[in-house]
């Protein structure tokens, strides 16, 4: 019988979600929706030492912002069929599974103290063993239930001596599995160590908890980052020893995310250095060295739109096999397939994510964009009609990357310039320009047509009369009206400002700049 597709995103709440983690969540989500299956989230918090307060909340908020919906999670209003979805709350059940492996001879108790483990490693290092491990060879010389007499083991357990439970990895066996992205992966068991399954604090390790939960939660596909590929053979062994091979999930290990220059794994430091966020939302943390509070920027706060971020992220390691680059979430779901996920690492491109943001911003109706500007104006206590805001964003939208750019770039619509771009003035300001513009300013308020076209007609007429070419004055006119050398269509700016205000600004500038005209 075909099983229902069930995938999971299984973050550990050890800090903010890295962009790579969000990509893992996204691919799981796209796959689940595409296959008509379920997407669940499980919090893997068995390592209490690495627990960071606020991280779980952060993960929840991030996924929500991205539009990644969960069918089952610790935050669902109705508990899912496999609740609880936080491993710390599932703690009592893991021991039972570890015992199952002990009883079938696939796991054993190990009583070695930290000092004994250190001594073993030192001995092996001295003997020039390249990678000292607790494994099928070394375990024969350690204090565990394989080497100690049965009654001593019993006595140690009864007396409450600290112990861990380790997996008994066979010495010579081939472990193989077919990764959906990488094809057959074959590993020799001699390269796998006897991993701890239960820690001395009674908590399972990631490996045990992850496999038990994936099995109990009926996971059919494990889609996760490449950094987990080395753990997969161990996981395959666990499925085998539990007798769960028939329902073992299919693995898909996603490609690495590289720095923009392709020289290594993308890190938060690269983001800080090159000025782009690596986290979906702003993260308030603590500097490990100084203990001081730190803030790391997030895509949301930097002004990225979730649609743009998701579209960009989908392409980091996947492509639709066509030229199409713009995909809404439903379109991504429709187009997504694991077969088209690449094996080779994906390089992060900060220009591309900006490009996507510009695209999605421009695609929004002006009335919606106007809200960004109106909100900023309100913060600055500047009154503006909705109609005027719509006109301004309409004129500006081809020039902005982020919503906050509307206010930053459009301030001159509300505040007359105090100073003028020096370079343009020193090159373009002269007696002929000043006189032509002054005449234009004098005639403008009485001019009936103040549409951009109407203003242009008047300007052309005045300039013709004065014998000045439009190309000679246009830049100077822009600078005296706005203060700056670049911006959207100047006729549109003057039309939005209105005849009075435009004329006023020109007259003021002509007075202020009188001294700049060389004799
Ligand atoms: N808890 C692991 C993590 O933090 C999950 C790895 C997996 O998906 O198996 O990424």
mmCIF file of N, CA and C in Angstrom, residues 8-94:
data_model
loop_
_atom_site.group_PDB
_atom_site.id
_atom_site.type_symbol
_atom_site.label_atom_id
_atom_site.label_comp_id
_atom_site.label_asym_id
_atom_site.label_seq_id
_atom_site.Cartn_x
_atom_site.Cartn_y
_atom_site.Cartn_z
ATOM 1 N N UNK A 8 9.356 16.036 7.685
ATOM 2 C CA UNK A 8 9.472 16.840 8.903
ATOM 3 C C UNK A 8 10.635 17.820 8.791
ATOM 4 N N UNK A 9 10.478 18.920 9.517
ATOM 5 C CA UNK A 9 11.589 19.841 9.727
ATOM 6 C C UNK A 9 11.870 19.699 11.212
ATOM 7 N N UNK A 10 13.160 19.441 11.541
ATOM 8 C CA UNK A 10 13.467 19.067 12.923
ATOM 9 C C UNK A 10 14.565 19.938 13.528
ATOM 10 N N UNK A 11 14.292 21.227 13.685
ATOM 11 C CA UNK A 11 15.351 22.103 14.178
ATOM 12 C C UNK A 11 15.657 21.906 15.665
ATOM 13 N N UNK A 12 16.881 22.214 16.024
ATOM 14 C CA UNK A 12 17.254 22.265 17.437
ATOM 15 C C UNK A 12 17.210 23.730 17.845
ATOM 16 N N UNK A 13 16.586 24.027 18.977
ATOM 17 C CA UNK A 13 16.426 25.446 19.354
ATOM 18 C C UNK A 13 17.705 26.012 19.967
ATOM 19 N N UNK A 14 18.756 26.059 19.146
ATOM 20 C CA UNK A 14 20.059 26.484 19.674
ATOM 21 C C UNK A 14 20.424 27.885 19.227
ATOM 22 N N UNK A 15 19.512 28.577 18.568
ATOM 23 C CA UNK A 15 19.802 29.934 18.104
ATOM 24 C C UNK A 15 18.869 30.279 16.965
ATOM 25 N N UNK A 16 19.153 31.378 16.260
ATOM 26 C CA UNK A 16 18.267 31.761 15.151
ATOM 27 C C UNK A 16 18.406 30.779 14.001
ATOM 28 N N UNK A 17 17.399 30.723 13.154
ATOM 29 C CA UNK A 17 17.464 29.855 11.973
ATOM 30 C C UNK A 17 18.357 30.494 10.939
ATOM 31 N N UNK A 18 19.302 29.735 10.476
ATOM 32 C CA UNK A 18 20.171 30.188 9.393
ATOM 33 C C UNK A 18 19.384 30.026 8.087
ATOM 34 N N UNK A 19 19.754 30.797 7.089
ATOM 35 C CA UNK A 19 19.051 30.733 5.798
ATOM 36 C C UNK A 19 19.027 29.295 5.246
ATOM 37 N N UNK A 20 20.088 28.531 5.532
ATOM 38 C CA UNK A 20 20.150 27.126 5.092
ATOM 39 C C UNK A 20 19.055 26.302 5.756
ATOM 40 N N UNK A 21 18.771 26.606 7.011
ATOM 41 C CA UNK A 21 17.712 25.901 7.730
ATOM 42 C C UNK A 21 16.352 26.236 7.138
ATOM 43 N N UNK A 22 16.179 27.493 6.767
ATOM 44 C CA UNK A 22 14.891 27.884 6.183
ATOM 45 C C UNK A 22 14.721 27.182 4.834
ATOM 46 N N UNK A 23 15.811 27.055 4.092
ATOM 47 C CA UNK A 23 15.714 26.346 2.811
ATOM 48 C C UNK A 23 15.289 24.890 3.043
ATOM 49 N N UNK A 24 15.866 24.253 4.062
ATOM 50 C CA UNK A 24 15.472 22.873 4.363
ATOM 51 C C UNK A 24 13.972 22.809 4.658
ATOM 52 N N UNK A 25 13.499 23.749 5.473
ATOM 53 C CA UNK A 25 12.073 23.785 5.805
ATOM 54 C C UNK A 25 11.246 23.985 4.533
ATOM 55 N N UNK A 26 11.705 24.899 3.686
ATOM 56 C CA UNK A 26 10.958 25.202 2.460
ATOM 57 C C UNK A 26 10.874 23.980 1.542
ATOM 58 N N UNK A 27 11.986 23.304 1.319
ATOM 59 C CA UNK A 27 11.965 22.146 0.415
ATOM 60 C C UNK A 27 11.067 21.040 0.985
ATOM 61 N N UNK A 28 11.106 20.865 2.292
ATOM 62 C CA UNK A 28 10.213 19.884 2.907
ATOM 63 C C UNK A 28 8.762 20.261 2.652
ATOM 64 N N UNK A 29 8.487 21.540 2.834
ATOM 65 C CA UNK A 29 7.120 22.034 2.661
ATOM 66 C C UNK A 29 6.656 21.857 1.208
ATOM 67 N N UNK A 30 7.513 22.275 0.266
ATOM 68 C CA UNK A 30 7.144 22.180 -1.155
ATOM 69 C C UNK A 30 6.884 20.719 -1.534
ATOM 70 N N UNK A 31 7.767 19.857 -1.048
ATOM 71 C CA UNK A 31 7.631 18.431 -1.362
ATOM 72 C C UNK A 31 6.329 17.867 -0.780
ATOM 73 N N UNK A 32 6.073 18.202 0.488
ATOM 74 C CA UNK A 32 4.857 17.695 1.137
ATOM 75 C C UNK A 32 3.609 18.141 0.375
ATOM 76 N N UNK A 33 3.567 19.437 0.041
ATOM 77 C CA UNK A 33 2.377 19.953 -0.641
ATOM 78 C C UNK A 33 2.250 19.363 -2.044
ATOM 79 N N UNK A 34 3.372 19.262 -2.722
ATOM 80 C CA UNK A 34 3.370 18.708 -4.082
ATOM 81 C C UNK A 34 2.830 17.274 -4.075
ATOM 82 N N UNK A 35 3.217 16.512 -3.066
ATOM 83 C CA UNK A 35 2.838 15.101 -3.011
ATOM 84 C C UNK A 35 1.501 14.900 -2.293
ATOM 85 N N UNK A 36 0.876 15.985 -1.905
ATOM 86 C CA UNK A 36 -0.392 15.872 -1.190
ATOM 87 C C UNK A 36 -0.209 15.229 0.179
ATOM 88 N N UNK A 37 0.986 15.426 0.765
ATOM 89 C CA UNK A 37 1.276 14.786 2.053
ATOM 90 C C UNK A 37 1.235 15.765 3.208
ATOM 91 N N UNK A 38 1.933 15.407 4.290
ATOM 92 C CA UNK A 38 1.912 16.233 5.508
ATOM 93 C C UNK A 38 3.327 16.721 5.837
ATOM 94 N N UNK A 39 3.357 17.928 6.390
ATOM 95 C CA UNK A 39 4.621 18.524 6.813
ATOM 96 C C UNK A 39 4.537 18.737 8.316
ATOM 97 N N UNK A 40 5.473 18.178 9.040
ATOM 98 C CA UNK A 40 5.424 18.422 10.478
ATOM 99 C C UNK A 40 6.724 19.004 10.986
ATOM 100 N N UNK A 41 6.643 19.610 12.137
ATOM 101 C CA UNK A 41 7.828 20.186 12.760
ATOM 102 C C UNK A 41 8.017 19.559 14.127
ATOM 103 N N UNK A 42 9.266 19.159 14.361
ATOM 104 C CA UNK A 42 9.596 18.557 15.649
ATOM 105 C C UNK A 42 10.772 19.334 16.227
ATOM 106 N N UNK A 43 10.652 19.692 17.475
ATOM 107 C CA UNK A 43 11.740 20.423 18.133
ATOM 108 C C UNK A 43 12.697 19.400 18.750
ATOM 109 N N UNK A 44 13.954 19.438 18.311
ATOM 110 C CA UNK A 44 14.945 18.477 18.806
ATOM 111 C C UNK A 44 15.793 19.153 19.883
ATOM 112 N N UNK A 45 15.297 19.027 21.107
ATOM 113 C CA UNK A 45 15.924 19.760 22.212
ATOM 114 C C UNK A 45 16.466 18.812 23.284
ATOM 115 N N UNK A 46 17.095 17.723 22.832
ATOM 116 C CA UNK A 46 17.609 16.779 23.833
ATOM 117 C C UNK A 46 18.937 17.233 24.408
ATOM 118 N N UNK A 47 19.600 18.167 23.707
ATOM 119 C CA UNK A 47 20.877 18.647 24.222
ATOM 120 C C UNK A 47 20.625 19.909 25.046
ATOM 121 N N UNK A 48 20.388 19.691 26.326
ATOM 122 C CA UNK A 48 19.985 20.815 27.197
ATOM 123 C C UNK A 48 21.081 21.875 27.314
ATOM 124 N N UNK A 49 22.338 21.468 27.114
ATOM 125 C CA UNK A 49 23.433 22.451 27.229
ATOM 126 C C UNK A 49 23.394 23.489 26.126
ATOM 127 N N UNK A 50 22.810 23.110 25.012
ATOM 128 C CA UNK A 50 22.821 24.033 23.872
ATOM 129 C C UNK A 50 21.491 24.774 23.713
ATOM 130 N N UNK A 51 20.619 24.605 24.680
ATOM 131 C CA UNK A 51 19.300 25.240 24.620
ATOM 132 C C UNK A 51 19.431 26.771 24.718
ATOM 133 N N UNK A 52 18.786 27.487 23.821
ATOM 134 C CA UNK A 52 18.832 28.952 23.856
ATOM 135 C C UNK A 52 17.403 29.486 24.002
ATOM 136 N N UNK A 53 17.141 30.224 25.073
ATOM 137 C CA UNK A 53 15.776 30.737 25.262
ATOM 138 C C UNK A 53 15.364 31.629 24.082
ATOM 139 N N UNK A 54 14.143 31.508 23.687
ATOM 140 C CA UNK A 54 13.630 32.362 22.603
ATOM 141 C C UNK A 54 13.821 31.756 21.222
ATOM 142 N N UNK A 55 14.667 30.733 21.116
ATOM 143 C CA UNK A 55 14.963 30.187 19.784
ATOM 144 C C UNK A 55 13.734 29.500 19.177
ATOM 145 N N UNK A 56 12.971 28.809 20.014
ATOM 146 C CA UNK A 56 11.814 28.093 19.480
ATOM 147 C C UNK A 56 10.766 29.077 18.945
ATOM 148 N N UNK A 57 10.546 30.112 19.720
ATOM 149 C CA UNK A 57 9.600 31.156 19.313
ATOM 150 C C UNK A 57 10.045 31.784 17.986
ATOM 151 N N UNK A 58 11.352 31.987 17.893
ATOM 152 C CA UNK A 58 11.946 32.578 16.695
ATOM 153 C C UNK A 58 11.662 31.694 15.471
ATOM 154 N N UNK A 59 11.840 30.389 15.656
ATOM 155 C CA UNK A 59 11.619 29.444 14.546
ATOM 156 C C UNK A 59 10.151 29.516 14.101
ATOM 157 N N UNK A 60 9.265 29.526 15.089
ATOM 158 C CA UNK A 60 7.829 29.577 14.775
ATOM 159 C C UNK A 60 7.492 30.839 13.979
ATOM 160 N N UNK A 61 8.010 31.968 14.447
ATOM 161 C CA UNK A 61 7.706 33.242 13.790
ATOM 162 C C UNK A 61 8.302 33.303 12.388
ATOM 163 N N UNK A 62 9.499 32.769 12.259
ATOM 164 C CA UNK A 62 10.181 32.798 10.955
ATOM 165 C C UNK A 62 9.389 32.020 9.914
ATOM 166 N N UNK A 63 8.971 30.808 10.286
ATOM 167 C CA UNK A 63 8.263 29.980 9.309
ATOM 168 C C UNK A 63 6.931 30.622 8.936
ATOM 169 N N UNK A 64 6.322 31.238 9.914
ATOM 170 C CA UNK A 64 5.051 31.915 9.656
ATOM 171 C C UNK A 64 5.264 33.058 8.661
ATOM 172 N N UNK A 65 6.302 33.825 8.895
ATOM 173 C CA UNK A 65 6.601 34.951 8.011
ATOM 174 C C UNK A 65 6.852 34.454 6.578
ATOM 175 N N UNK A 66 7.529 33.322 6.468
ATOM 176 C CA UNK A 66 7.835 32.764 5.150
ATOM 177 C C UNK A 66 6.617 32.160 4.460
ATOM 178 N N UNK A 67 5.561 31.909 5.207
ATOM 179 C CA UNK A 67 4.387 31.275 4.614
ATOM 180 C C UNK A 67 4.519 29.763 4.558
ATOM 181 N N UNK A 68 5.395 29.206 5.378
ATOM 182 C CA UNK A 68 5.557 27.743 5.432
ATOM 183 C C UNK A 68 4.605 27.213 6.503
ATOM 184 N N UNK A 69 3.586 26.521 6.052
ATOM 185 C CA UNK A 69 2.547 26.073 6.987
ATOM 186 C C UNK A 69 2.838 24.666 7.474
ATOM 187 N N UNK A 70 2.528 24.441 8.729
ATOM 188 C CA UNK A 70 2.807 23.132 9.323
ATOM 189 C C UNK A 70 1.506 22.403 9.600
ATOM 190 N N UNK A 71 1.477 21.120 9.257
ATOM 191 C CA UNK A 71 0.277 20.336 9.538
ATOM 192 C C UNK A 71 0.276 19.834 10.973
ATOM 193 N N UNK A 72 1.474 19.552 11.487
ATOM 194 C CA UNK A 72 1.599 19.091 12.880
ATOM 195 C C UNK A 72 2.821 19.775 13.469
ATOM 196 N N UNK A 73 2.689 20.269 14.681
ATOM 197 C CA UNK A 73 3.822 20.935 15.319
ATOM 198 C C UNK A 73 3.516 21.126 16.800
ATOM 199 N N UNK A 74 4.513 21.518 17.589
ATOM 200 C CA UNK A 74 4.217 21.740 19.013
ATOM 201 C C UNK A 74 3.296 22.931 19.219
ATOM 202 N N UNK A 75 3.096 23.726 18.171
ATOM 203 C CA UNK A 75 2.325 24.958 18.347
ATOM 204 C C UNK A 75 0.910 24.847 17.801
ATOM 205 N N UNK A 76 0.550 23.672 17.270
ATOM 206 C CA UNK A 76 -0.803 23.531 16.706
ATOM 207 C C UNK A 76 -1.839 23.671 17.808
ATOM 208 N N UNK A 77 -2.983 24.190 17.432
ATOM 209 C CA UNK A 77 -4.044 24.345 18.431
ATOM 210 C C UNK A 77 -4.584 22.992 18.869
ATOM 211 N N UNK A 78 -4.701 22.075 17.895
ATOM 212 C CA UNK A 78 -5.130 20.721 18.254
ATOM 213 C C UNK A 78 -3.892 19.829 18.225
ATOM 214 N N UNK A 79 -3.703 19.004 19.242
ATOM 215 C CA UNK A 79 -2.497 18.177 19.256
ATOM 216 C C UNK A 79 -2.536 17.214 18.067
ATOM 217 N N UNK A 80 -1.410 17.055 17.396
ATOM 218 C CA UNK A 80 -1.374 16.160 16.236
ATOM 219 C C UNK A 80 -1.427 14.711 16.695
ATOM 220 N N UNK A 81 -1.502 13.787 15.730
ATOM 221 C CA UNK A 81 -1.625 12.370 16.078
ATOM 222 C C UNK A 81 -0.389 11.814 16.792
ATOM 223 N N UNK A 82 0.734 12.522 16.691
ATOM 224 C CA UNK A 82 1.954 12.002 17.323
ATOM 225 C C UNK A 82 2.500 12.931 18.394
ATOM 226 N N UNK A 83 1.650 13.756 18.968
ATOM 227 C CA UNK A 83 2.083 14.686 20.010
ATOM 228 C C UNK A 83 2.669 13.901 21.188
ATOM 229 N N UNK A 84 3.595 14.443 21.962
ATOM 230 C CA UNK A 84 4.160 15.781 21.807
ATOM 231 C C UNK A 84 5.214 15.849 20.691
ATOM 232 N N UNK A 85 5.437 17.056 20.198
ATOM 233 C CA UNK A 85 6.386 17.262 19.108
ATOM 234 C C UNK A 85 7.671 17.950 19.590
ATOM 235 N N UNK A 86 7.874 17.923 20.896
ATOM 236 C CA UNK A 86 9.116 18.442 21.471
ATOM 237 C C UNK A 86 9.817 17.239 22.105
ATOM 238 N N UNK A 87 11.057 16.973 21.708
ATOM 239 C CA UNK A 87 11.703 15.753 22.201
ATOM 240 C C UNK A 87 11.866 15.740 23.712
ATOM 241 N N UNK A 88 12.081 16.907 24.303
ATOM 242 C CA UNK A 88 12.240 16.922 25.762
ATOM 243 C C UNK A 88 10.973 16.388 26.444
ATOM 244 N N UNK A 89 9.835 16.562 25.787
ATOM 245 C CA UNK A 89 8.576 16.068 26.364
ATOM 246 C C UNK A 89 8.336 14.588 26.037
ATOM 247 N N UNK A 90 9.169 14.032 25.198
ATOM 248 C CA UNK A 90 9.038 12.626 24.823
ATOM 249 C C UNK A 90 10.067 11.770 25.562
ATOM 250 N N UNK A 91 10.830 12.429 26.425
ATOM 251 C CA UNK A 91 11.977 11.788 27.065
ATOM 252 C C UNK A 91 11.712 10.366 27.590
ATOM 253 N N UNK A 92 10.603 10.126 28.319
ATOM 254 C CA UNK A 92 10.436 8.804 28.935
ATOM 255 C C UNK A 92 10.456 7.646 27.943
ATOM 256 N N UNK A 93 10.084 7.894 26.694
ATOM 257 C CA UNK A 93 9.955 6.738 25.798
ATOM 258 C C UNK A 93 11.257 6.266 25.156
ATOM 259 N N UNK A 94 12.287 7.107 25.146
ATOM 260 C CA UNK A 94 13.484 6.723 24.394
ATOM 261 C C UNK A 94 14.232 5.548 25.038
#
